XYZ file of C-alpha atoms in Angstrom:
517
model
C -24.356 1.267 -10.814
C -21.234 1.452 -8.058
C -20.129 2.828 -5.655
C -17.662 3.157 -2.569
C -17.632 5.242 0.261
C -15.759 6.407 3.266
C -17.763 8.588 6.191
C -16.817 9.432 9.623
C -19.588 8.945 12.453
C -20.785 12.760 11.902
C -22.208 11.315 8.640
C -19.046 13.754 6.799
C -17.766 12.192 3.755
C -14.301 11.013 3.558
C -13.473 9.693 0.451
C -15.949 8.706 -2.801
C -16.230 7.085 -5.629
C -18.736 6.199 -8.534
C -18.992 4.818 -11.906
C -20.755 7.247 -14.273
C -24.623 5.199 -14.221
C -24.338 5.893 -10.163
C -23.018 9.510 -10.551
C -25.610 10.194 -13.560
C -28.332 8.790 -11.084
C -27.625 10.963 -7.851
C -27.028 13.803 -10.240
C -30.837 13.075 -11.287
C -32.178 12.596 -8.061
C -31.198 15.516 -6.235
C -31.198 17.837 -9.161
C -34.911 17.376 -9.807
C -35.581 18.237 -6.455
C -33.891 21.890 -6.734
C -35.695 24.936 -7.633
C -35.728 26.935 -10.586
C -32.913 29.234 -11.153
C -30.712 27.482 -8.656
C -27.544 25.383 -9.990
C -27.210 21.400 -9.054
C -25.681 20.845 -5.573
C -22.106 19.661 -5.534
C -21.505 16.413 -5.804
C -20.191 15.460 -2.512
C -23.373 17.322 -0.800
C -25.692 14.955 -2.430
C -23.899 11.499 -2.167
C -23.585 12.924 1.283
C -27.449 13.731 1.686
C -27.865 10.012 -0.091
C -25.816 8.303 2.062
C -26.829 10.034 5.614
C -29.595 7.956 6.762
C -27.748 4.751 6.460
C -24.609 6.413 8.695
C -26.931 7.161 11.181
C -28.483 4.044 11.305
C -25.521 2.395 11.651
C -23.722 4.475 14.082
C -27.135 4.233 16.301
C -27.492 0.560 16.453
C -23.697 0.473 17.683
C -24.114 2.826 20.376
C -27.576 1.713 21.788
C -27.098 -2.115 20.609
C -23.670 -2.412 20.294
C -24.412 -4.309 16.753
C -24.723 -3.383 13.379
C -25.740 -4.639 9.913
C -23.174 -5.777 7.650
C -25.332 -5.903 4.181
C -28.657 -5.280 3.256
C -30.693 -5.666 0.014
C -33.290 -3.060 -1.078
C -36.567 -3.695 -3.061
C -34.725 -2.741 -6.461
C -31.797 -5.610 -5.717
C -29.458 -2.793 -4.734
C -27.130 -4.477 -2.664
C -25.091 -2.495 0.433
C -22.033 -3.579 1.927
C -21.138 -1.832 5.392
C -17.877 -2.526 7.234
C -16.785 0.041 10.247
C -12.994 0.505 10.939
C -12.526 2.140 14.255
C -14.312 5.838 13.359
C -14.659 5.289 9.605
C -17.670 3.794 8.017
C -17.107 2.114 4.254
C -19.869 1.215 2.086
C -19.787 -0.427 -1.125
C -23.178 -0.658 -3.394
C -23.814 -2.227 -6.139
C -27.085 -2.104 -8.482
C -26.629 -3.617 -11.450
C -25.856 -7.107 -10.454
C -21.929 -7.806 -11.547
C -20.640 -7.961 -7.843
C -22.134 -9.714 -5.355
C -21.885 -9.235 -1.241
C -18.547 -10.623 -1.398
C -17.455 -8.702 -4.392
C -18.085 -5.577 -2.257
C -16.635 -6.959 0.674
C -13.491 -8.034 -1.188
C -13.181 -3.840 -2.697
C -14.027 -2.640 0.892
C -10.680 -4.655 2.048
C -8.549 -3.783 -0.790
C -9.649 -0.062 -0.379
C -8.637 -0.361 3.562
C -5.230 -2.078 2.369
C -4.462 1.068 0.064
C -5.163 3.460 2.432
C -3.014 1.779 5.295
C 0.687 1.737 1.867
C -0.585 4.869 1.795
C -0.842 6.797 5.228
C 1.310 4.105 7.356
C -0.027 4.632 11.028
C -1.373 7.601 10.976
C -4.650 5.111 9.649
C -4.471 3.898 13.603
C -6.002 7.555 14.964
C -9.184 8.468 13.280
C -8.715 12.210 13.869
C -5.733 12.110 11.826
C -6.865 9.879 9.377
C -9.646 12.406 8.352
C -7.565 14.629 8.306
C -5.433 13.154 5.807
C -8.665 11.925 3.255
C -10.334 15.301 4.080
C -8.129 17.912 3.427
C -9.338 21.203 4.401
C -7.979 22.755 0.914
C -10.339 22.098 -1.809
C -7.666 21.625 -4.258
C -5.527 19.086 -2.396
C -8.472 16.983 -1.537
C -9.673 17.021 -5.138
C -6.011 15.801 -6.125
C -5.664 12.980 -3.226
C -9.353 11.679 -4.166
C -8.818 11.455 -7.553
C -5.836 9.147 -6.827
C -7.537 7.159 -4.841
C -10.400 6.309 -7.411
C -7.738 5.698 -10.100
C -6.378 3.100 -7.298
C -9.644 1.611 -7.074
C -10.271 1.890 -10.706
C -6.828 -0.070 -11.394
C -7.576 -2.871 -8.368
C -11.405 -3.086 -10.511
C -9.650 -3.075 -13.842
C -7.077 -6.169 -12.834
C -9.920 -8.048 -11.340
C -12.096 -8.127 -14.196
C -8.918 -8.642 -17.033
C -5.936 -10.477 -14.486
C -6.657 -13.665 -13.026
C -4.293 -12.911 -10.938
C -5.962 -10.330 -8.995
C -8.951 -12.283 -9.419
C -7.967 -15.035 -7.143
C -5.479 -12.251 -5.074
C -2.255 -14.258 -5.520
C 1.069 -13.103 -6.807
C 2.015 -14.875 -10.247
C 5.465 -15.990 -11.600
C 6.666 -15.949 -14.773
C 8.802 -19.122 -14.923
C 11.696 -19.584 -17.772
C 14.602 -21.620 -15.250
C 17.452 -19.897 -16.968
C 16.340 -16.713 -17.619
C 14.378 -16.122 -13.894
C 17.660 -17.486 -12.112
C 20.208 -15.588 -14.262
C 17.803 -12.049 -13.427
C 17.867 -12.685 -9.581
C 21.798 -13.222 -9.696
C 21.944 -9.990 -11.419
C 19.721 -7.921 -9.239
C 21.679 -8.982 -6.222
C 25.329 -9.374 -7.726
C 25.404 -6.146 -9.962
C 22.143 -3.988 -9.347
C 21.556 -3.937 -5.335
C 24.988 -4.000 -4.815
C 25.709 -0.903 -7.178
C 23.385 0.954 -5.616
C 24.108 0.295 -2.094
C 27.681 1.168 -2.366
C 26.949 4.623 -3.684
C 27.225 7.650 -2.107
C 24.780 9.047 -4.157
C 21.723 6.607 -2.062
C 21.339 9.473 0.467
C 21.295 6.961 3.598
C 18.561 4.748 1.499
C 19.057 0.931 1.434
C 17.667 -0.815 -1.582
C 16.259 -3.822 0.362
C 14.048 -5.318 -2.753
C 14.126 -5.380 -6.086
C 11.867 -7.016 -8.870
C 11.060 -7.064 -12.346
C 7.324 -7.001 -13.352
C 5.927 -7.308 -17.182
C 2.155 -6.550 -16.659
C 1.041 -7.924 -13.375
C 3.662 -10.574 -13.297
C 6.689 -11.504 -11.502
C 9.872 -12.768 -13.383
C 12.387 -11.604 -10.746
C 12.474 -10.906 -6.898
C 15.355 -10.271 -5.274
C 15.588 -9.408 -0.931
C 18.728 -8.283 0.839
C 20.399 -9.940 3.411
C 18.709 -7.356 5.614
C 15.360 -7.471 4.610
C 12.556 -9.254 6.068
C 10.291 -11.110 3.687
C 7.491 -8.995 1.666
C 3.993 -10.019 2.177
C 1.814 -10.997 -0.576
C -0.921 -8.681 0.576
C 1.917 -5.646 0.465
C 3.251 -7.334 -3.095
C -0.065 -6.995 -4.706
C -0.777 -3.528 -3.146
C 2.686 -2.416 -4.615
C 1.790 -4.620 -8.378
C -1.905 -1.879 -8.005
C 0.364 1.091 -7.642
C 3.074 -0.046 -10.127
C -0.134 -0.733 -12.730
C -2.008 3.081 -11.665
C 1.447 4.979 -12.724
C 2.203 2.865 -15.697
C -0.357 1.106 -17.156
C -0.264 -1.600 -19.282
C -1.848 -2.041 -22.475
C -1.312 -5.300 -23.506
C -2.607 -5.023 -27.092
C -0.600 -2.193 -27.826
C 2.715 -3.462 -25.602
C 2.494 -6.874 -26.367
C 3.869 -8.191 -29.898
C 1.368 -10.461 -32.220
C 1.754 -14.032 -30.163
C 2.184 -15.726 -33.500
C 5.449 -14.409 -33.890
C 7.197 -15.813 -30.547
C 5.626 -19.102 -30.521
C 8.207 -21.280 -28.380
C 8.646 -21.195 -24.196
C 11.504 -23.671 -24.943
C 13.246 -24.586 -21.133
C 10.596 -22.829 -19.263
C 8.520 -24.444 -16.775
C 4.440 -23.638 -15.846
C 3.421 -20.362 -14.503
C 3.066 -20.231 -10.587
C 1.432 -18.071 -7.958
C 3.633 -17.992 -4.676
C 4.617 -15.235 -2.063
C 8.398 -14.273 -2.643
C 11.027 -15.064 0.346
C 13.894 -13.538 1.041
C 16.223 -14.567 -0.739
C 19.400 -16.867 0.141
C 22.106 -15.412 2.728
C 24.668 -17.019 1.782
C 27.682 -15.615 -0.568
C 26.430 -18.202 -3.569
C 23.214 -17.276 -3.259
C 20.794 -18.715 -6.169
C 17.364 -19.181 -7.618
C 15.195 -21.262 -5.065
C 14.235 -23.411 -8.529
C 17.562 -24.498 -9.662
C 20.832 -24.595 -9.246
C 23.394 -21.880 -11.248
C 25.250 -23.688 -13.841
C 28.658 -21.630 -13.371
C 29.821 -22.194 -16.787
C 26.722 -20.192 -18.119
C 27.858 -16.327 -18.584
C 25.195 -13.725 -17.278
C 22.861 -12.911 -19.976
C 24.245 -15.150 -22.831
C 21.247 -17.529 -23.712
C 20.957 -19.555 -27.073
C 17.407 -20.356 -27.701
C 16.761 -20.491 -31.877
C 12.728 -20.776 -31.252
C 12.612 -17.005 -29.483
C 12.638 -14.402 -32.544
C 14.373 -11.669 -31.782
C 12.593 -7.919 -32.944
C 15.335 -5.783 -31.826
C 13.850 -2.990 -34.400
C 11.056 -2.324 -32.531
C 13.177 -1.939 -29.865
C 15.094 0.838 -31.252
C 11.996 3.179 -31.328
C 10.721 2.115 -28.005
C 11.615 5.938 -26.296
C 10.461 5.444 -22.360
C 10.558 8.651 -20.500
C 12.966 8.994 -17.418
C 10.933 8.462 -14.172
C 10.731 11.617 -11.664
C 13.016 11.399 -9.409
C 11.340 13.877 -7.261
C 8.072 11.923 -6.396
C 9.627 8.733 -5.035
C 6.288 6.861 -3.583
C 6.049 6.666 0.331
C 4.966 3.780 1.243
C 3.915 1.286 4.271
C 4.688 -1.979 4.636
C 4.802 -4.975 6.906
C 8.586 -6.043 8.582
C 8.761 -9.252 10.436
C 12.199 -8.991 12.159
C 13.863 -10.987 15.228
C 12.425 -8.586 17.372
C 9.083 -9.332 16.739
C 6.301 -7.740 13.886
C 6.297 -4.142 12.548
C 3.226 -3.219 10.232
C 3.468 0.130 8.251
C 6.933 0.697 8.096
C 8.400 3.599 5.878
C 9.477 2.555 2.603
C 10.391 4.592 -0.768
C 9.138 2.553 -3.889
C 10.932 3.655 -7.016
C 9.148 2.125 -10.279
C 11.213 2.784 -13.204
C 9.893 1.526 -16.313
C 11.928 -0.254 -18.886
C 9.458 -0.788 -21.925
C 5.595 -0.591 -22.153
C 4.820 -3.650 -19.886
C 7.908 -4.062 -18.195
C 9.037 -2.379 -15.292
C 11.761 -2.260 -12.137
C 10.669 -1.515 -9.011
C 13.132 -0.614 -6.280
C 12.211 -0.702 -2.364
C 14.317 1.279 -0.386
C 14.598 1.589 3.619
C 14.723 5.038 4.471
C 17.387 6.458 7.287
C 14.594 7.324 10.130
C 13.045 4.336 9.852
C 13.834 3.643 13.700
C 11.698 6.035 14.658
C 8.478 4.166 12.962
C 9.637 1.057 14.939
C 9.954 2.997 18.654
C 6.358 4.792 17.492
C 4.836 1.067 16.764
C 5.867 -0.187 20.184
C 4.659 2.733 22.396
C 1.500 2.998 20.306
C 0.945 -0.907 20.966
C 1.434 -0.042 24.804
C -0.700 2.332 25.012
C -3.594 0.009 22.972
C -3.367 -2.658 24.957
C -3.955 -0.643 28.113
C -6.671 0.903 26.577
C -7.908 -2.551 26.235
C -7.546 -3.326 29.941
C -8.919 -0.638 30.859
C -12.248 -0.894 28.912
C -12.109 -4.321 30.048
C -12.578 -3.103 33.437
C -9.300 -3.741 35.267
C -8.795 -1.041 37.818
C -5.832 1.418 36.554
C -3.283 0.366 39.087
C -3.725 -3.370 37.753
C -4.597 -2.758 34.005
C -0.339 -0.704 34.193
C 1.072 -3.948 35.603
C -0.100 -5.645 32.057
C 2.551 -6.757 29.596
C 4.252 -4.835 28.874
C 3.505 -2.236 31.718
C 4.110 1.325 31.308
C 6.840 1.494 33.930
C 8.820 -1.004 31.133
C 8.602 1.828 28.334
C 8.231 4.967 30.555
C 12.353 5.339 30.517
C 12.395 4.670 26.927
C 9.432 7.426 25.798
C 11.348 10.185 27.597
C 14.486 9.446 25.723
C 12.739 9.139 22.656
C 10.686 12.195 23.483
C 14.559 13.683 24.248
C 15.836 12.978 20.958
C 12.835 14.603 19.343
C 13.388 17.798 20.691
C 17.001 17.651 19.434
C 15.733 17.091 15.388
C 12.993 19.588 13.517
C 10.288 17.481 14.723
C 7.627 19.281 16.708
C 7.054 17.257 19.880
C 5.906 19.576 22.607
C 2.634 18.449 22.780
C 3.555 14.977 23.025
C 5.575 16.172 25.733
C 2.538 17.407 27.330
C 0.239 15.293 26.964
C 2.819 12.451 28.223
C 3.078 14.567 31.113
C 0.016 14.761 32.140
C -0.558 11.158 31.601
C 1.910 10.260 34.150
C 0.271 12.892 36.730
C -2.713 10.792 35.998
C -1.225 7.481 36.792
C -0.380 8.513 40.255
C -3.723 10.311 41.201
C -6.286 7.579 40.908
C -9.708 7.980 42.358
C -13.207 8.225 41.310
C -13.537 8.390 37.568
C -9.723 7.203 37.144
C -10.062 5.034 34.858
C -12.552 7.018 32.415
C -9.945 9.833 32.588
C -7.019 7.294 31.628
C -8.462 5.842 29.138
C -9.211 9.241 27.414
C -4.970 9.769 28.018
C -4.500 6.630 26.576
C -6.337 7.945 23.215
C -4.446 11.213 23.463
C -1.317 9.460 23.622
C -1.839 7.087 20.611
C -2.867 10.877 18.308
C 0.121 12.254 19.420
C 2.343 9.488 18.544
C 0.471 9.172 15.568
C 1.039 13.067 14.772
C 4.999 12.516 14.950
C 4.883 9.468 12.401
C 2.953 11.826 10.817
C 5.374 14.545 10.466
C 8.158 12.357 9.892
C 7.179 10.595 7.089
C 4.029 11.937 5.266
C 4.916 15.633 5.356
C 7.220 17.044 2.708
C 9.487 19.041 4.231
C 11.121 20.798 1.689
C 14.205 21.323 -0.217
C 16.254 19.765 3.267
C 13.752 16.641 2.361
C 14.844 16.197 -1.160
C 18.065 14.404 -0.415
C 16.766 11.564 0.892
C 16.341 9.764 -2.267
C 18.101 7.982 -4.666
C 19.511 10.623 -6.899
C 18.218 10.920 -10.424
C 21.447 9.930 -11.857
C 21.430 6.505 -9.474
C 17.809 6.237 -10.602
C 18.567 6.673 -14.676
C 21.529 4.030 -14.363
C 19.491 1.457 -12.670
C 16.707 1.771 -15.412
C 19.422 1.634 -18.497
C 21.557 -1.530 -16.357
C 18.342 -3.501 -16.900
C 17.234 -2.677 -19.628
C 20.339 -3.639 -21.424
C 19.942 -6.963 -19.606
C 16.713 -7.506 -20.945
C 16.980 -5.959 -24.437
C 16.541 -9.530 -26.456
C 13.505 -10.918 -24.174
C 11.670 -7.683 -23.804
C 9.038 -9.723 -26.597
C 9.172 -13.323 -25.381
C 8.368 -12.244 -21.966
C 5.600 -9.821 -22.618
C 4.014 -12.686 -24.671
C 4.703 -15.342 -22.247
C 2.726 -12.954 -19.485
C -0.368 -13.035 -21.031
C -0.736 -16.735 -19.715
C -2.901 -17.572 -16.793
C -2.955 -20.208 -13.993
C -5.677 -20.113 -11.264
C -4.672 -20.203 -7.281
C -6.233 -18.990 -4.422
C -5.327 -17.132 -1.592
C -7.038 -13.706 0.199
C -3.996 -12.378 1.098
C -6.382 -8.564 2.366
C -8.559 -10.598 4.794
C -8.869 -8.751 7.800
């Protein structure tokens, strides 16, 4: 008996999702109550009709208390879990007593987390962002829900069968040699292949890493990359795991048959760095030994089944549906959440797969959006503090600081296929308002303010969630690029494809709650 859902203030649902005892039982409910010779209501009508009460409730108390419940437990031990993100409402409910409050808190956060990889900033304007969940055409929003569910249904999967996602922490597969030998290759043949192709489109590969299952045995950042978080590492691990699942008793070979981890140390749970900067760079967890060739490891205990290996066929991965995603950059000039990223996850065997992160060309443009969009919200903030307008624009940093700066950026929009005349408007009329002042100043700022931040959020929008076509498809790492990655690896990994998927099954509890708020 479970359930999540997403609803804006209006009580209109955004996003759900139910097991089949929860479906079954609305399906009950509300088709009893229907007349004879008329049909069962759609789905989303009656979860919406089920769930309508408790919006209201909740968006009442806010407005006429300015509080809210955060759980409640009803007389059958149903238990509700309510959590309101600017506009949208979640609520997680559980009724048959395998997830507690926190359990439910813990899916509400990881839901919020997938949705921000997914949409970027456009999650920062509520208009937009029901836009995006709610699709006005029936069959797109059919599509985009059922991905999210199988998202959700992955993260619930790999909580109740990973310990990893259990305790929310990354886990490393340790072997010295082998770890240390994979990161030299991914920076010394595999980054650097790919970078200096001309077939990369503009795209930098700033990360790459091997996973089998869940697990880490390689991570490798470039020079210009800022470190990946572990909440974005375990976001991308969900993803990886929803397009390629793993089976473990069908990938992974009978245990009894590779019985040694001969030179490897313990399992660990960390959050990757970037790695060294330095021409010699090297695993953080032991020197190279330089008279070691790449790849050439004795080690009599490991049997070898290079057989099975022979009829292992993996498809080629699409190189038309790259994955855009968001993602956190720390750099010297300060923090940038929801940065554009294309993930490539190419997969080498059942259980084992590459993943590529790539920095796209127009990336800039996310960066200049994140700092007038912060502007803008902290003004906001003044200004429902109270601060009179005239004081609450000589905050840091004032709009005078980035006024110069938006009209050149607003320039250079004009100049590309971007639409941006009605951010040229409505950054107009903002700066007629500035000057004006008056009775009711403030009210009317504030209310520029918020059209501001939707039509900032529109252009991120367009630039990086909307496909635009065949003068899009470019931008990518061409299929060829994509195909020769995939077979350098794999004939890197050939002999330990069955010592490591046996070695991943292992298990070593830390914690960390790396999608906190």
């Amino acid at each position: 008996m479970k359930c999540l859902l997403i609803s804006s203030q209006s009580a209109e649902v955004l996003f759900h999702w139910t097991d089949p005892e929860f479906y079954q039982n609305v399906q009950a409910q509300y088709g009893a109550s229907q007349e004879d010779g008329h049909g069962l209501p759609a789905f989303e009508d009656s979860i919406s009709t089920l769930f309508a009460p408790i919006i209201i409730s909740c968006i009442t108390m806010v407005d006429r208390l300015g509080d809210s419940y955060t759980s409640f437990t009803t007389e059958n031990n149903h238990i509700y879990v309510l959590h309101q993100f600017d506009e949208c409402l979640y609520i997680a409910v559980n009724g048959d007593g395998e997830e507690g409050e926190g359990d439910l808190r813990r899916k509400i956060y990881v839901m919020k987390k997938m949705i921000e990889v997914m949409f970027g900033m456009v999650t920062l304007s509520s208009d937009l962002l029901r836009r995006e969940l709610r699709p006005q055409d029936t069959e797109q929003r059919a599509r985009l829900w059922e991905h999210l569910q199988s998202l959700l249904e992955t993260y619930s999967h790999l909580r109740e069968n990973d310990q990893s996602f259990l305790v929310e922490a990354v886990e490393r597969l340790i072997h010295p040699t082998l770890c240390e030998q994979c990161i030299e290759f991914l920076e010394r043949r595999l980054v650097q292949q790919l970078n200096s192709s001309v077939e990369r489109a503009g795209e930098e590969v700033l990360h790459a890493f091997i996973l089998v299952h869940t697990k880490l045995l390689a991570f490798y950042s470039s020079r210009n990359a800022s470190t990946l978080s572990t909440s974005d590492l375990l976001a991308l691990i969900i993803m990886s795991q929803n397009m390629y699942p793993s089976n473990t008793d069908q990938d992974d070979p009978n245990p009894e048959d590779i019985e040694s981890t001969s030179g490897s140390g313990p399992e660990s749970f960390y959050t990757p760095e970037p790695s060294p900067t330095d021409m010699d760079s090297r695993s953080s967890d032991m020197p190279v030994r330089e008279s070691t060739p790449l790849f050439e490891f004795v080690d009599p205990d490991v049997q070898m089944a290079e057989d099975s290996l022979h009829t292992l066929e993996v498809p080629p991965p699409d190189p038309s549906t790259p994955r855009r995603v968001f993602l956190e950059v720390s750099l010297k000039d300060g923090l940038f959440p929801m940065m554009p990223h294309s993930m490539y996850c190419l997969p080498l065997w059942p259980g084992i797969t590459l993943v590529l992160l790539t920095k796209i060309p127009t990336s800039a443009v996310a960066m200049s959006v994140y700092t007038f969009l912060e502007a803008f919200a902290k003004l906001e903030k003044r200004l429902n503090e109270g601060q009179e307008g005239s004081a609450a624009t000589r905050g840091q940093p004032t709009i005078h600081d980035i006024r110069s700066k938006l009209d050149k950026f607003i320039k250079a929009l004009g100049a590309s296929e971007i639409k941006s005349a009605q951010l040229q408007n409505v950054w107009t009329d903002f700066k007629n308002r500035i000057g004006r002042g008056g009775p009711g100043f403030n009210r009317e700022l504030i209310r520029s303010c918020k059209n501001m931040k939707t039509q900032l959020c529109g252009v991120y929008r367009q630039c990086f969630l909307i496909e635009s076509g065949t003068a899009d498809s470019p931008r990518r790492l061409s299929p060829c690029l994509q195909e020769r990655a995939q077979t350098m690896v794999q004939d890197k990994l050939m002999d330990w494809k069955d010592f490591l998927l046996v070695k991943s099954k292992r298990n070593i509890t830390m914690v960390s709650y790396p999608f906190s708020k």
